[in-house]
Amino acid sequence: MSLLVVTSPHAHGPMSTSGVMRTVLLATVPGIAALSYYFGAGVIINILFGGLVAILCEALALSLRRQALKPFLTDYSALVTSTLLCIALPPYAPWWLLVVGVSFSILVAKHLYGGLGYNPFNPAMVGYVVLLISFPLQMSTWTTPLGIAENVPGFMEALRACFNPSSFDAQTMATPLDILRQNNGMLLSDLYASNPQFGAFQGVGWAGVNLAFLLGGLFLLYKRVFTWHAPVAMLLTLSLCALMFYDEGSSASGGSPLFHLFSGATMFGAFFILTDPVSSAVSNRGRLVFGALIGLLLYTIRVRGNYPDALAFAVLIANFAAPFIDNYTQPKVYGHREGPKA
Amino acid sequence: MLADYSLLLIGAILVNNFVLVQFLGLCPFMGVSNKLETAMGMSMATTFVLTLASACSHLTYHYLLLPLGLGYLKTIAFILVIAVVVQFTEMVVRKSSPLLHRVLGVYLPLITTNCAVLGVALINTNKSHSFIEALLYGFGAALGFSLVLTLFAAMRERIAVADVPKPFSGAAIGMVTAGLMSLAFMGFAGLV
C-alpha cells in the first residue's frame, strides 16, 4: 500500500494560476485607460493584435512540444506577457514590431526554457530589449500627449498606423526623460519653461499614466497577488538615488525624486514587471535586494547611460542576478537558529 | 586621478565586460559554469592570474621588449608570461588548498588558454596604459569575468532542473541564456 507523502506547507492558496493572471489583466485596465486617454487608441490596438500573436505562438509552441493545448491556453499567461509587452511599447507601433516582439517573448524567453514557471528572464522585458536594440527608431517615437496636442488619434487611425504604417503620420515628441537625458548644461527652470512636455505636475500625461498604474498595483497588493517587498524596495532606492544627486538647479543633476517616480515606466515596472513570481527572487529578503538592485540600475542608466528609460535593462540584469541572490538569502528553517559553528 | 581610475574599473567590469560585451574568455564561461562552487573557485583563480599576468606582461613589454626593439614579439612573449603565471598559481593552489586544487583540477591549465588573459595584456599595450592602469584594468576585467561567471553559474543550476525542450537542453540553452545576458549588458552602454 502506498501512501502519498505530502510535505509542508499544507496551506492551500485560494487562487489558481488563471485566477492570478485574470486579476493581473484586470489591474492593468486603469493604466491602459490612462494611456489611451493621453496618447490615443494605439495601445488598445497593440494589446489586441499582440494578444492574437501571443495565442498563436503559444499554441504553436505547445503543439510542437506535444503538450495539452487547452489547460495552457486558458491560463491567460501568454496574454499577460503580451499585454505587459504591448503596454511598454510605444503606441502606433507597426504590426511587424509587435509580431517580432511578442513571438520572441513567447517562443524564446518562455518556451525554450520549458514554458510557464521556468523562464529565468521576464519574457515581456526580453521582447522589449530585443526590439529596443534592433529597432531603436520605432521604439522611441512617442506621439504627443493630450494636453499639448489638441486631440489624439482615434481607433480607426490607430488601426491604420498598425497595419499600414506608411500612411500614418502623427506628431511625435520627445518624452520628458529624453529631454532630461539630452540636456545636461541647462538650468532646470529654463528647461521646464522651454519644453511644454513638463506640465504642472511632472511630465504631461506621464504623471497620470503612472498614477493609474500605481492604482492598479495597489489593487494587486490588496488582492495579495504579490508581496510589497520588491516594489517598495525599488521605489525607495530610486527616490533615494535621485535625492542624493538632485540639486534643484541644473539639468545635469538628474531630476527630482518625484520626477523619477512619475516618469516613464516606473510604476508600471514596480508593480507589474518586478512582481513576476518566476523570474524574481523567491524569499522576502531576496525580493528586497532584488528590488533595490533594480532601483539603483534604473537610476544609473536613466541618468548616465544611453537609454533614457532603462527599466527593461535593469529588470533583465536583476533577473540574471536573482538565482545568485536567492542562494544567499535563503530563509532559515523554522526553529533553527545560527549557533556557534561546530 | 581617482575618478579616472574608478571609471577605468567600472568600464572594465560593466560597460566593456570582457565576456558579455567583448566576447573574450567564453570557454571557461561555458565550461565551468555548471556548478556555483566550481565557478567561484575558477573566478578567484582567474582574478589572481589575470591581475598578475596583466602587471607582468606590462613590465615585460616596457622593460624588456621595447628597450630591445622587440615590440613585434609581444604576442608570443605574453603567452609565455601567462603560462608561467598560471603554473605559478597552480603550484600555490596545490600547496595552499588541496581541496580547491581537486575541484579546479583540469580547469586551472585552462586559464592559460583563456583569451581574456591575453586580451587584457594586448589591450593594455594598445591603449598604452601606465603600470597602475594596467594593473587596475586587469583586476577590473577579472572582476567583470567573475561577476558574470558566478551569476551565470547560479542561473544554470536553476535552468538544469527546468523542463527545457530536448534539442535545447545543456549547452544550447546556456548559449541562449548567455546571449540574453549579453543583451541585458548592452544597457550599460554609455555609462563611462
Coordinates of C-alpha atoms in Angstrom, one line a residue:
Chain A
M1 CA 0.0 0.0 0.0
S2 CA 1.5 3.3 -1.0
L3 CA 0.7 6.5 0.9
L4 CA 1.2 9.8 -0.7
V5 CA 3.6 11.8 1.4
V6 CA 3.0 15.4 1.3
T7 CA 5.4 17.9 2.8
S8 CA 4.6 21.2 4.4
P9 CA 3.3 23.8 3.8
H10 CA -0.2 22.3 3.8
A11 CA -1.9 25.7 3.4
H12 CA -3.7 26.0 0.1
G13 CA -3.8 29.2 -1.8
P14 CA -7.3 30.1 -3.0
M15 CA -6.1 31.5 -6.3
S16 CA -5.3 29.3 -9.3
T17 CA -2.9 30.3 -12.0
S18 CA -5.6 31.5 -14.3
G19 CA -7.2 33.4 -11.4
V20 CA -4.0 35.3 -10.7
M21 CA -3.4 36.0 -14.4
R22 CA -7.0 37.3 -14.7
T23 CA -6.5 39.6 -11.7
V24 CA -3.3 41.0 -13.2
L25 CA -5.1 41.6 -16.5
L26 CA -7.9 43.4 -14.6
A27 CA -5.4 45.5 -12.7
T28 CA -3.8 46.8 -16.0
V29 CA -7.1 48.4 -17.0
P30 CA -6.7 51.7 -15.3
G31 CA -3.2 52.1 -16.8
I32 CA -4.4 51.2 -20.2
A33 CA -7.3 53.6 -19.9
A34 CA -4.9 56.4 -18.9
L35 CA -2.5 55.6 -21.8
S36 CA -5.3 55.7 -24.3
Y37 CA -6.7 58.9 -22.8
Y38 CA -3.4 60.7 -23.1
F39 CA -1.9 59.0 -26.2
G40 CA -4.9 57.8 -28.1
A41 CA -6.2 54.3 -29.1
G42 CA -2.8 53.0 -30.3
V43 CA -2.2 51.0 -27.1
I44 CA -5.5 49.2 -27.5
I45 CA -4.6 48.0 -31.0
N46 CA -1.2 47.0 -29.7
I47 CA -2.8 44.8 -27.0
L48 CA -5.4 43.2 -29.2
F49 CA -3.1 42.4 -32.0
G50 CA -0.3 41.4 -29.7
G51 CA -2.7 39.1 -27.8
L52 CA -3.6 37.4 -31.0
V53 CA 0.0 36.8 -31.9
A54 CA 0.7 35.6 -28.4
I55 CA -2.0 33.0 -28.5
L56 CA -0.9 31.7 -31.9
C57 CA 2.7 31.4 -30.7
E58 CA 1.7 29.7 -27.5
A59 CA -0.4 27.2 -29.5
L60 CA 2.5 26.6 -31.9
A61 CA 5.0 26.0 -29.1
L62 CA 2.6 23.7 -27.2
S63 CA 1.8 21.6 -30.2
L64 CA 5.5 21.3 -31.1
R65 CA 6.1 20.1 -27.6
R66 CA 3.1 17.8 -27.7
Q67 CA 1.5 19.3 -24.6
A68 CA -2.2 19.7 -24.0
L69 CA -3.4 22.9 -25.6
K70 CA -6.5 23.7 -23.5
P71 CA -5.1 24.0 -19.9
F72 CA -2.2 26.1 -21.0
L73 CA -4.0 28.3 -23.5
T74 CA -6.8 29.1 -21.0
D75 CA -4.4 30.0 -18.1
Y76 CA -4.0 33.5 -19.6
S77 CA -0.3 33.5 -19.0
A78 CA 0.6 34.2 -22.7
L79 CA -2.0 37.0 -22.7
V80 CA -0.4 38.6 -19.6
T81 CA 3.0 38.5 -21.2
S82 CA 1.8 40.1 -24.5
T83 CA -0.3 42.7 -22.7
L84 CA 2.6 43.8 -20.5
L85 CA 4.9 44.0 -23.5
C86 CA 2.3 45.9 -25.6
I87 CA 1.8 48.4 -22.8
A88 CA 5.5 49.1 -22.7
L89 CA 5.8 49.5 -26.5
P90 CA 5.1 52.9 -28.0
P91 CA 1.5 53.2 -29.2
Y92 CA 1.0 53.2 -33.0
A93 CA 3.8 50.6 -33.4
P94 CA 3.8 48.9 -36.9
W95 CA 2.4 45.3 -37.0
W96 CA 5.8 43.7 -37.6
L97 CA 7.3 45.3 -34.5
L98 CA 4.5 43.6 -32.4
V99 CA 5.0 40.3 -34.2
V100 CA 8.7 40.2 -33.7
G101 CA 8.5 41.3 -30.0
V102 CA 5.6 39.1 -28.9
S103 CA 6.9 36.0 -30.7
F104 CA 10.4 36.4 -29.2
S105 CA 8.9 36.8 -25.7
I106 CA 6.7 33.7 -26.0
L107 CA 8.9 31.4 -28.1
V108 CA 12.4 32.2 -26.9
A109 CA 12.1 33.7 -23.5
K110 CA 9.4 31.4 -22.3
H111 CA 9.1 28.2 -24.2
L112 CA 12.8 27.5 -24.8
Y113 CA 13.2 27.4 -21.1
G114 CA 10.4 25.0 -20.6
G115 CA 7.3 27.2 -20.5
L116 CA 5.3 28.7 -17.7
G117 CA 7.1 28.7 -14.4
Y118 CA 10.6 28.1 -15.7
N119 CA 11.6 31.3 -17.5
P120 CA 14.6 32.9 -15.8
F121 CA 14.1 36.2 -17.5
N122 CA 10.9 38.2 -17.6
P123 CA 9.5 37.4 -21.1
A124 CA 7.9 40.8 -21.7
M125 CA 11.1 42.6 -20.9
V126 CA 13.2 40.2 -23.1
G127 CA 10.9 41.1 -26.0
Y128 CA 11.2 44.8 -25.2
V129 CA 15.0 44.8 -25.1
V130 CA 15.3 42.8 -28.3
L131 CA 13.1 45.4 -30.1
L132 CA 14.9 48.3 -28.5
I133 CA 18.3 47.1 -29.6
S134 CA 17.1 46.1 -33.1
F135 CA 14.7 48.9 -34.0
P136 CA 15.7 51.9 -31.9
L137 CA 13.9 54.4 -34.2
Q138 CA 10.4 52.7 -34.0
M139 CA 10.9 52.1 -30.3
S140 CA 11.5 55.7 -29.3
T141 CA 8.7 57.5 -31.2
W142 CA 6.0 58.5 -28.8
T143 CA 3.1 60.6 -30.0
T144 CA 2.3 64.0 -28.4
P145 CA 0.2 63.5 -25.4
L146 CA -3.2 65.1 -24.9
G147 CA -2.7 68.5 -23.1
I148 CA -0.1 69.5 -25.6
A149 CA -1.8 68.2 -28.7
E150 CA -5.4 69.3 -29.4
N151 CA -6.7 65.8 -29.9
V152 CA -5.3 62.3 -30.1
P153 CA -5.7 59.7 -32.9
G154 CA -8.8 57.6 -32.7
F155 CA -9.5 53.9 -33.2
M156 CA -9.5 53.8 -37.0
E157 CA -6.4 55.9 -37.2
A158 CA -4.6 53.6 -34.8
L159 CA -5.7 50.6 -37.0
R160 CA -4.1 52.3 -40.0
A161 CA -1.0 53.1 -38.1
C162 CA -0.6 49.4 -37.1
F163 CA -1.3 47.7 -40.5
N164 CA -0.3 50.4 -43.0
P165 CA 2.4 52.4 -41.2
S166 CA 3.5 54.5 -44.2
S167 CA 0.0 56.1 -44.3
F168 CA 0.1 57.2 -40.7
D169 CA 1.7 60.5 -39.9
A170 CA 1.4 61.6 -36.3
Q171 CA 3.0 64.4 -34.4
T172 CA 5.7 62.9 -32.2
M173 CA 7.6 64.4 -29.3
A174 CA 10.5 63.6 -27.1
T175 CA 9.4 62.3 -23.7
P176 CA 10.4 64.2 -20.5
L177 CA 13.0 61.5 -19.7
D178 CA 14.6 62.0 -23.2
I179 CA 14.7 65.8 -22.7
L180 CA 16.4 65.5 -19.4
R181 CA 18.9 63.0 -20.7
Q182 CA 19.9 65.1 -23.7
N183 CA 20.2 68.4 -21.9
N184 CA 23.0 68.5 -19.4
G185 CA 24.0 72.1 -19.3
M186 CA 20.9 74.0 -18.6
L187 CA 19.0 75.4 -15.6
L188 CA 16.1 73.2 -14.8
S189 CA 13.8 76.2 -14.7
D190 CA 14.8 77.1 -18.2
L191 CA 14.4 73.5 -19.4
Y192 CA 10.9 73.4 -17.8
A193 CA 9.9 76.7 -19.4
S194 CA 11.1 75.9 -22.9
N195 CA 9.6 72.4 -23.2
P196 CA 5.8 72.0 -23.0
Q197 CA 6.3 68.3 -22.0
F198 CA 6.8 69.4 -18.4
G199 CA 3.4 70.2 -17.1
A200 CA 2.1 71.5 -13.8
F201 CA 3.0 68.2 -12.1
Q202 CA 5.9 66.4 -13.7
G203 CA 5.5 65.2 -17.3
V204 CA 2.3 65.9 -19.1
G205 CA 0.4 62.6 -19.5
W206 CA 3.1 60.5 -17.9
A207 CA 2.2 61.5 -14.3
G208 CA -1.4 60.4 -15.0
V209 CA -0.3 57.1 -16.6
N210 CA 2.0 56.4 -13.6
L211 CA -0.8 57.2 -11.1
A212 CA -3.1 54.8 -12.9
F213 CA -0.6 52.0 -12.8
L214 CA 0.0 52.8 -9.1
L215 CA -3.7 52.3 -8.6
G216 CA -3.7 49.0 -10.4
G217 CA -0.7 47.9 -8.5
L218 CA -2.3 48.7 -5.1
F219 CA -5.3 46.7 -6.2
L220 CA -3.0 43.7 -6.8
L221 CA -1.3 44.2 -3.5
Y222 CA -4.7 44.3 -1.8
K223 CA -5.6 41.0 -3.6
R224 CA -2.3 39.6 -2.3
V225 CA -1.1 38.6 -5.8
F226 CA 2.4 39.6 -4.6
T227 CA 4.2 40.9 -1.5
W228 CA 5.2 44.6 -1.0
H229 CA 8.9 43.9 -0.8
A230 CA 10.2 44.2 -4.3
P231 CA 8.1 47.3 -5.4
V232 CA 8.8 49.2 -2.2
A233 CA 12.5 48.5 -2.3
M234 CA 12.7 49.6 -5.9
L235 CA 10.7 52.8 -5.4
L236 CA 12.6 53.7 -2.2
T237 CA 16.0 53.1 -3.8
L238 CA 15.1 55.1 -6.9
S239 CA 13.9 58.1 -4.8
L240 CA 17.0 57.8 -2.6
C241 CA 19.4 57.9 -5.5
A242 CA 17.5 60.9 -7.0
L243 CA 17.5 62.6 -3.7
M244 CA 21.3 62.2 -3.3
F245 CA 22.1 63.8 -6.7
Y246 CA 19.3 66.3 -7.2
D247 CA 20.3 70.0 -6.6
E248 CA 17.1 71.7 -7.7
G249 CA 19.1 73.8 -10.2
S250 CA 20.9 72.3 -13.1
S251 CA 19.6 69.7 -15.5
A252 CA 22.7 67.6 -15.1
S253 CA 21.7 66.6 -11.6
G254 CA 19.2 64.1 -12.9
G255 CA 15.7 65.2 -11.9
S256 CA 13.9 65.2 -8.6
P257 CA 12.7 62.0 -6.8
L258 CA 9.1 62.9 -7.7
F259 CA 10.1 63.3 -11.4
H260 CA 11.6 59.8 -11.4
L261 CA 8.7 58.2 -9.6
F262 CA 6.2 59.6 -12.0
S263 CA 8.1 59.3 -15.3
G264 CA 8.4 56.6 -17.9
A265 CA 7.7 53.1 -16.8
T266 CA 8.5 53.5 -13.1
M267 CA 5.1 52.5 -11.5
F268 CA 4.3 50.0 -14.3
G269 CA 7.6 48.3 -13.7
A270 CA 7.4 48.4 -10.0
F271 CA 4.0 46.7 -9.8
F272 CA 3.7 44.7 -12.9
I273 CA 7.2 43.7 -14.0
L274 CA 9.2 43.3 -10.8
T275 CA 6.5 41.2 -9.3
D276 CA 6.7 38.4 -11.8
P277 CA 6.9 35.4 -9.4
V278 CA 9.0 33.3 -11.7
S279 CA 11.9 35.5 -12.6
S280 CA 12.3 37.5 -9.4
A281 CA 14.0 36.4 -6.2
V282 CA 12.0 34.0 -4.1
S283 CA 12.3 34.9 -0.4
N284 CA 11.1 38.2 1.0
R285 CA 14.6 39.3 2.0
G286 CA 15.8 38.3 -1.5
R287 CA 13.0 40.4 -3.0
L288 CA 14.2 43.5 -1.1
V289 CA 17.7 43.1 -2.5
F290 CA 16.2 42.4 -6.0
G291 CA 14.0 45.5 -5.9
A292 CA 16.8 47.7 -4.6
L293 CA 19.1 46.5 -7.3
I294 CA 16.6 47.4 -10.0
G295 CA 16.1 50.8 -8.5
L296 CA 19.8 51.5 -8.5
L297 CA 20.3 50.3 -12.0
L298 CA 17.3 52.1 -13.3
Y299 CA 18.5 55.4 -11.9
T300 CA 22.1 54.9 -13.1
I301 CA 21.2 54.0 -16.6
R302 CA 18.5 56.7 -16.8
V303 CA 20.8 59.5 -15.8
R304 CA 24.2 58.3 -17.1
G305 CA 23.5 55.7 -19.8
N306 CA 22.4 55.8 -23.4
Y307 CA 18.9 54.8 -22.8
P308 CA 16.5 57.3 -21.3
D309 CA 14.2 54.7 -19.8
A310 CA 16.1 51.7 -18.7
L311 CA 13.6 49.7 -16.9
A312 CA 13.8 46.7 -19.2
F313 CA 17.6 46.5 -18.9
A314 CA 17.5 46.9 -15.2
V315 CA 15.0 44.2 -14.8
L316 CA 16.9 41.8 -17.1
I317 CA 20.2 42.3 -15.2
A318 CA 18.4 41.8 -11.9
N319 CA 16.7 38.6 -13.3
F320 CA 20.1 37.5 -14.2
A321 CA 21.3 38.0 -10.6
A322 CA 18.1 36.6 -9.0
P323 CA 19.3 32.9 -8.6
F324 CA 22.5 34.2 -7.0
I325 CA 20.6 36.5 -4.6
D326 CA 18.4 33.5 -3.7
N327 CA 21.4 31.5 -2.9
Y328 CA 22.4 34.0 -0.2
T329 CA 19.0 34.9 1.2
Q330 CA 17.6 31.5 2.0
P331 CA 15.2 31.8 4.9
K332 CA 16.2 29.9 8.0
V333 CA 14.3 26.7 8.7
Y334 CA 11.8 27.4 11.4
G335 CA 13.1 26.5 14.8
H336 CA 16.7 26.6 13.8
R337 CA 19.0 29.4 14.8
E338 CA 22.5 30.2 14.0
G339 CA 24.6 28.7 16.7
P340 CA 28.4 28.6 17.1
K341 CA 30.0 26.7 14.2
A342 CA 30.7 23.1 15.0
Chain B
M1 CA 43.1 60.8 -10.8
L2 CA 41.0 58.7 -8.5
A3 CA 37.9 59.4 -10.7
D4 CA 39.9 58.2 -13.8
Y5 CA 40.8 55.0 -12.1
S6 CA 37.3 54.3 -10.9
L7 CA 36.0 54.9 -14.4
L8 CA 38.5 52.5 -15.8
L9 CA 37.5 49.9 -13.3
I10 CA 33.7 50.4 -13.9
G11 CA 34.4 50.4 -17.6
A12 CA 36.2 47.1 -17.4
I13 CA 33.6 45.5 -15.1
L14 CA 30.3 46.6 -16.6
V15 CA 30.4 48.6 -19.8
N16 CA 33.1 46.7 -21.6
N17 CA 32.6 43.5 -19.8
F18 CA 35.1 41.0 -21.2
V19 CA 32.7 38.1 -21.5
L20 CA 29.4 39.7 -22.4
V21 CA 30.4 42.7 -24.4
Q22 CA 33.9 41.8 -25.8
F23 CA 33.2 38.1 -26.1
L24 CA 36.6 37.0 -24.6
G25 CA 37.0 34.1 -22.2
L26 CA 33.9 32.3 -23.4
C27 CA 35.4 28.8 -23.0
P28 CA 35.6 28.9 -19.2
F29 CA 32.4 30.9 -19.2
M30 CA 30.5 28.0 -20.8
G31 CA 32.7 25.2 -19.4
V32 CA 33.0 25.9 -15.7
S33 CA 29.5 27.4 -15.1
N34 CA 27.6 24.2 -14.3
K35 CA 28.1 24.5 -10.6
L36 CA 28.3 27.6 -8.5
E37 CA 31.1 26.3 -6.3
T38 CA 33.5 25.5 -9.1
A39 CA 32.6 28.8 -10.8
M40 CA 33.6 30.7 -7.6
G41 CA 36.8 28.8 -7.4
M42 CA 37.5 29.5 -11.0
S43 CA 36.7 33.2 -10.5
M44 CA 39.2 33.5 -7.7
A45 CA 41.9 31.7 -9.6
T46 CA 41.2 33.8 -12.7
T47 CA 41.2 37.0 -10.8
F48 CA 44.6 36.2 -9.3
V49 CA 46.1 35.1 -12.6
L50 CA 44.6 38.0 -14.7
T51 CA 45.8 40.7 -12.4
L52 CA 49.2 39.3 -12.0
A53 CA 49.6 38.5 -15.7
S54 CA 48.4 42.0 -16.7
A55 CA 51.1 43.5 -14.5
C56 CA 53.8 41.1 -15.5
S57 CA 53.1 41.5 -19.2
H58 CA 53.2 45.3 -18.8
L59 CA 56.6 45.1 -17.2
T60 CA 57.9 42.6 -19.8
Y61 CA 56.7 44.9 -22.6
H62 CA 58.0 48.1 -21.3
Y63 CA 61.3 47.0 -19.7
L64 CA 62.3 44.1 -21.8
L65 CA 60.8 44.1 -25.3
L66 CA 60.7 47.9 -26.0
P67 CA 64.3 48.6 -25.0
L68 CA 65.5 45.7 -27.2
G69 CA 63.3 46.8 -30.1
L70 CA 61.3 43.6 -30.0
G71 CA 57.8 45.1 -29.7
Y72 CA 56.6 42.9 -32.5
L73 CA 57.2 39.8 -30.4
K74 CA 54.7 40.9 -27.8
T75 CA 52.0 38.3 -28.5
I76 CA 54.4 35.4 -28.1
A77 CA 56.1 36.9 -25.1
F78 CA 52.7 37.5 -23.4
I79 CA 51.7 33.9 -24.0
L80 CA 54.9 32.8 -22.3
V81 CA 54.4 35.1 -19.4
I82 CA 50.8 34.0 -18.9
A83 CA 51.8 30.3 -19.0
V84 CA 54.4 31.0 -16.3
V85 CA 51.9 32.8 -14.1
V86 CA 49.4 30.0 -14.5
Q87 CA 52.0 27.4 -13.5
F88 CA 52.9 29.5 -10.5
T89 CA 49.2 29.8 -9.5
E90 CA 48.7 26.1 -9.8
M91 CA 51.7 25.4 -7.5
V92 CA 50.4 27.9 -4.9
V93 CA 46.9 26.4 -5.0
R94 CA 48.1 22.9 -4.8
K95 CA 50.2 23.6 -1.7
S96 CA 47.8 26.0 0.0
S97 CA 44.4 24.4 -0.7
P98 CA 44.4 20.8 -1.9
L99 CA 40.6 20.9 -1.9
L100 CA 40.4 23.8 -4.3
H101 CA 43.0 22.1 -6.4
R102 CA 40.9 19.0 -6.6
V103 CA 37.8 21.0 -7.5
L104 CA 39.5 23.1 -10.2
G105 CA 41.6 20.2 -11.4
V106 CA 41.6 20.4 -15.2
Y107 CA 40.3 23.9 -15.3
L108 CA 43.4 25.6 -14.0
P109 CA 45.5 25.0 -17.0
L110 CA 42.5 26.2 -19.0
I111 CA 43.3 29.7 -17.8
T112 CA 46.4 29.6 -19.9
T113 CA 44.3 29.5 -23.0
N114 CA 41.7 31.9 -21.6
C115 CA 41.7 34.5 -24.3
A116 CA 40.6 37.2 -21.8
V117 CA 44.0 37.0 -20.2
L118 CA 45.9 37.5 -23.4
G119 CA 43.3 40.1 -24.4
V120 CA 43.8 42.2 -21.4
A121 CA 47.6 42.2 -21.9
L122 CA 47.3 43.2 -25.6
I123 CA 44.6 45.9 -24.9
N124 CA 46.9 47.3 -22.2
T125 CA 49.7 47.9 -24.7
N126 CA 47.3 49.1 -27.4
K127 CA 45.8 51.7 -25.1
S128 CA 49.2 52.5 -23.7
H129 CA 48.1 52.1 -20.1
S130 CA 50.5 53.0 -17.3
F131 CA 51.6 50.3 -14.8
I132 CA 48.8 51.2 -12.3
E133 CA 46.3 51.4 -15.1
A134 CA 47.3 48.1 -16.5
L135 CA 47.0 46.5 -13.0
L136 CA 43.6 48.1 -12.4
Y137 CA 42.4 47.1 -15.9
G138 CA 43.4 43.5 -15.4
F139 CA 41.7 43.5 -12.0
G140 CA 38.6 45.1 -13.4
A141 CA 38.4 42.6 -16.3
A142 CA 38.8 39.8 -13.8
L143 CA 36.1 41.2 -11.5
G144 CA 33.8 41.5 -14.5
F145 CA 34.5 38.0 -15.6
S146 CA 34.0 36.7 -12.0
L147 CA 30.7 38.6 -11.7
V148 CA 29.1 37.2 -14.8
L149 CA 30.6 33.7 -14.3
T150 CA 29.1 33.3 -10.8
L151 CA 25.8 34.8 -11.7
F152 CA 25.6 32.6 -14.8
A153 CA 26.5 29.5 -12.8
A154 CA 23.7 30.2 -10.3
M155 CA 21.3 30.6 -13.1
R156 CA 22.4 27.5 -14.9
E157 CA 21.8 25.5 -11.7
R158 CA 18.3 26.7 -11.9
I159 CA 17.9 26.0 -15.6
A160 CA 19.3 22.5 -15.1
V161 CA 16.1 21.5 -13.3
A162 CA 13.8 23.3 -15.8
D163 CA 11.8 21.4 -18.3
V164 CA 13.8 22.5 -21.3
P165 CA 12.9 21.0 -24.7
K166 CA 15.3 18.2 -25.7
P167 CA 17.0 19.9 -28.6
F168 CA 17.9 22.9 -26.5
S169 CA 19.0 21.3 -23.2
G170 CA 22.5 21.5 -22.0
A171 CA 25.0 23.8 -23.7
A172 CA 22.4 25.1 -26.2
I173 CA 20.2 26.8 -23.6
G174 CA 23.4 28.0 -21.9
M175 CA 24.3 29.8 -25.1
V176 CA 20.8 31.3 -25.5
T177 CA 21.0 32.5 -21.9
A178 CA 24.4 34.0 -22.4
G179 CA 23.0 35.8 -25.4
L180 CA 20.1 37.2 -23.4
M181 CA 22.6 38.3 -20.7
S182 CA 24.7 40.0 -23.3
L183 CA 21.6 41.8 -24.5
A184 CA 21.0 43.0 -20.9
F185 CA 24.5 44.2 -20.5
M186 CA 24.1 46.5 -23.6
G187 CA 22.1 48.7 -21.3
F188 CA 25.3 49.8 -19.6
A189 CA 26.5 51.3 -22.9
G190 CA 27.4 55.0 -22.5
L191 CA 27.9 54.9 -18.7
V192 CA 31.6 55.7 -18.9

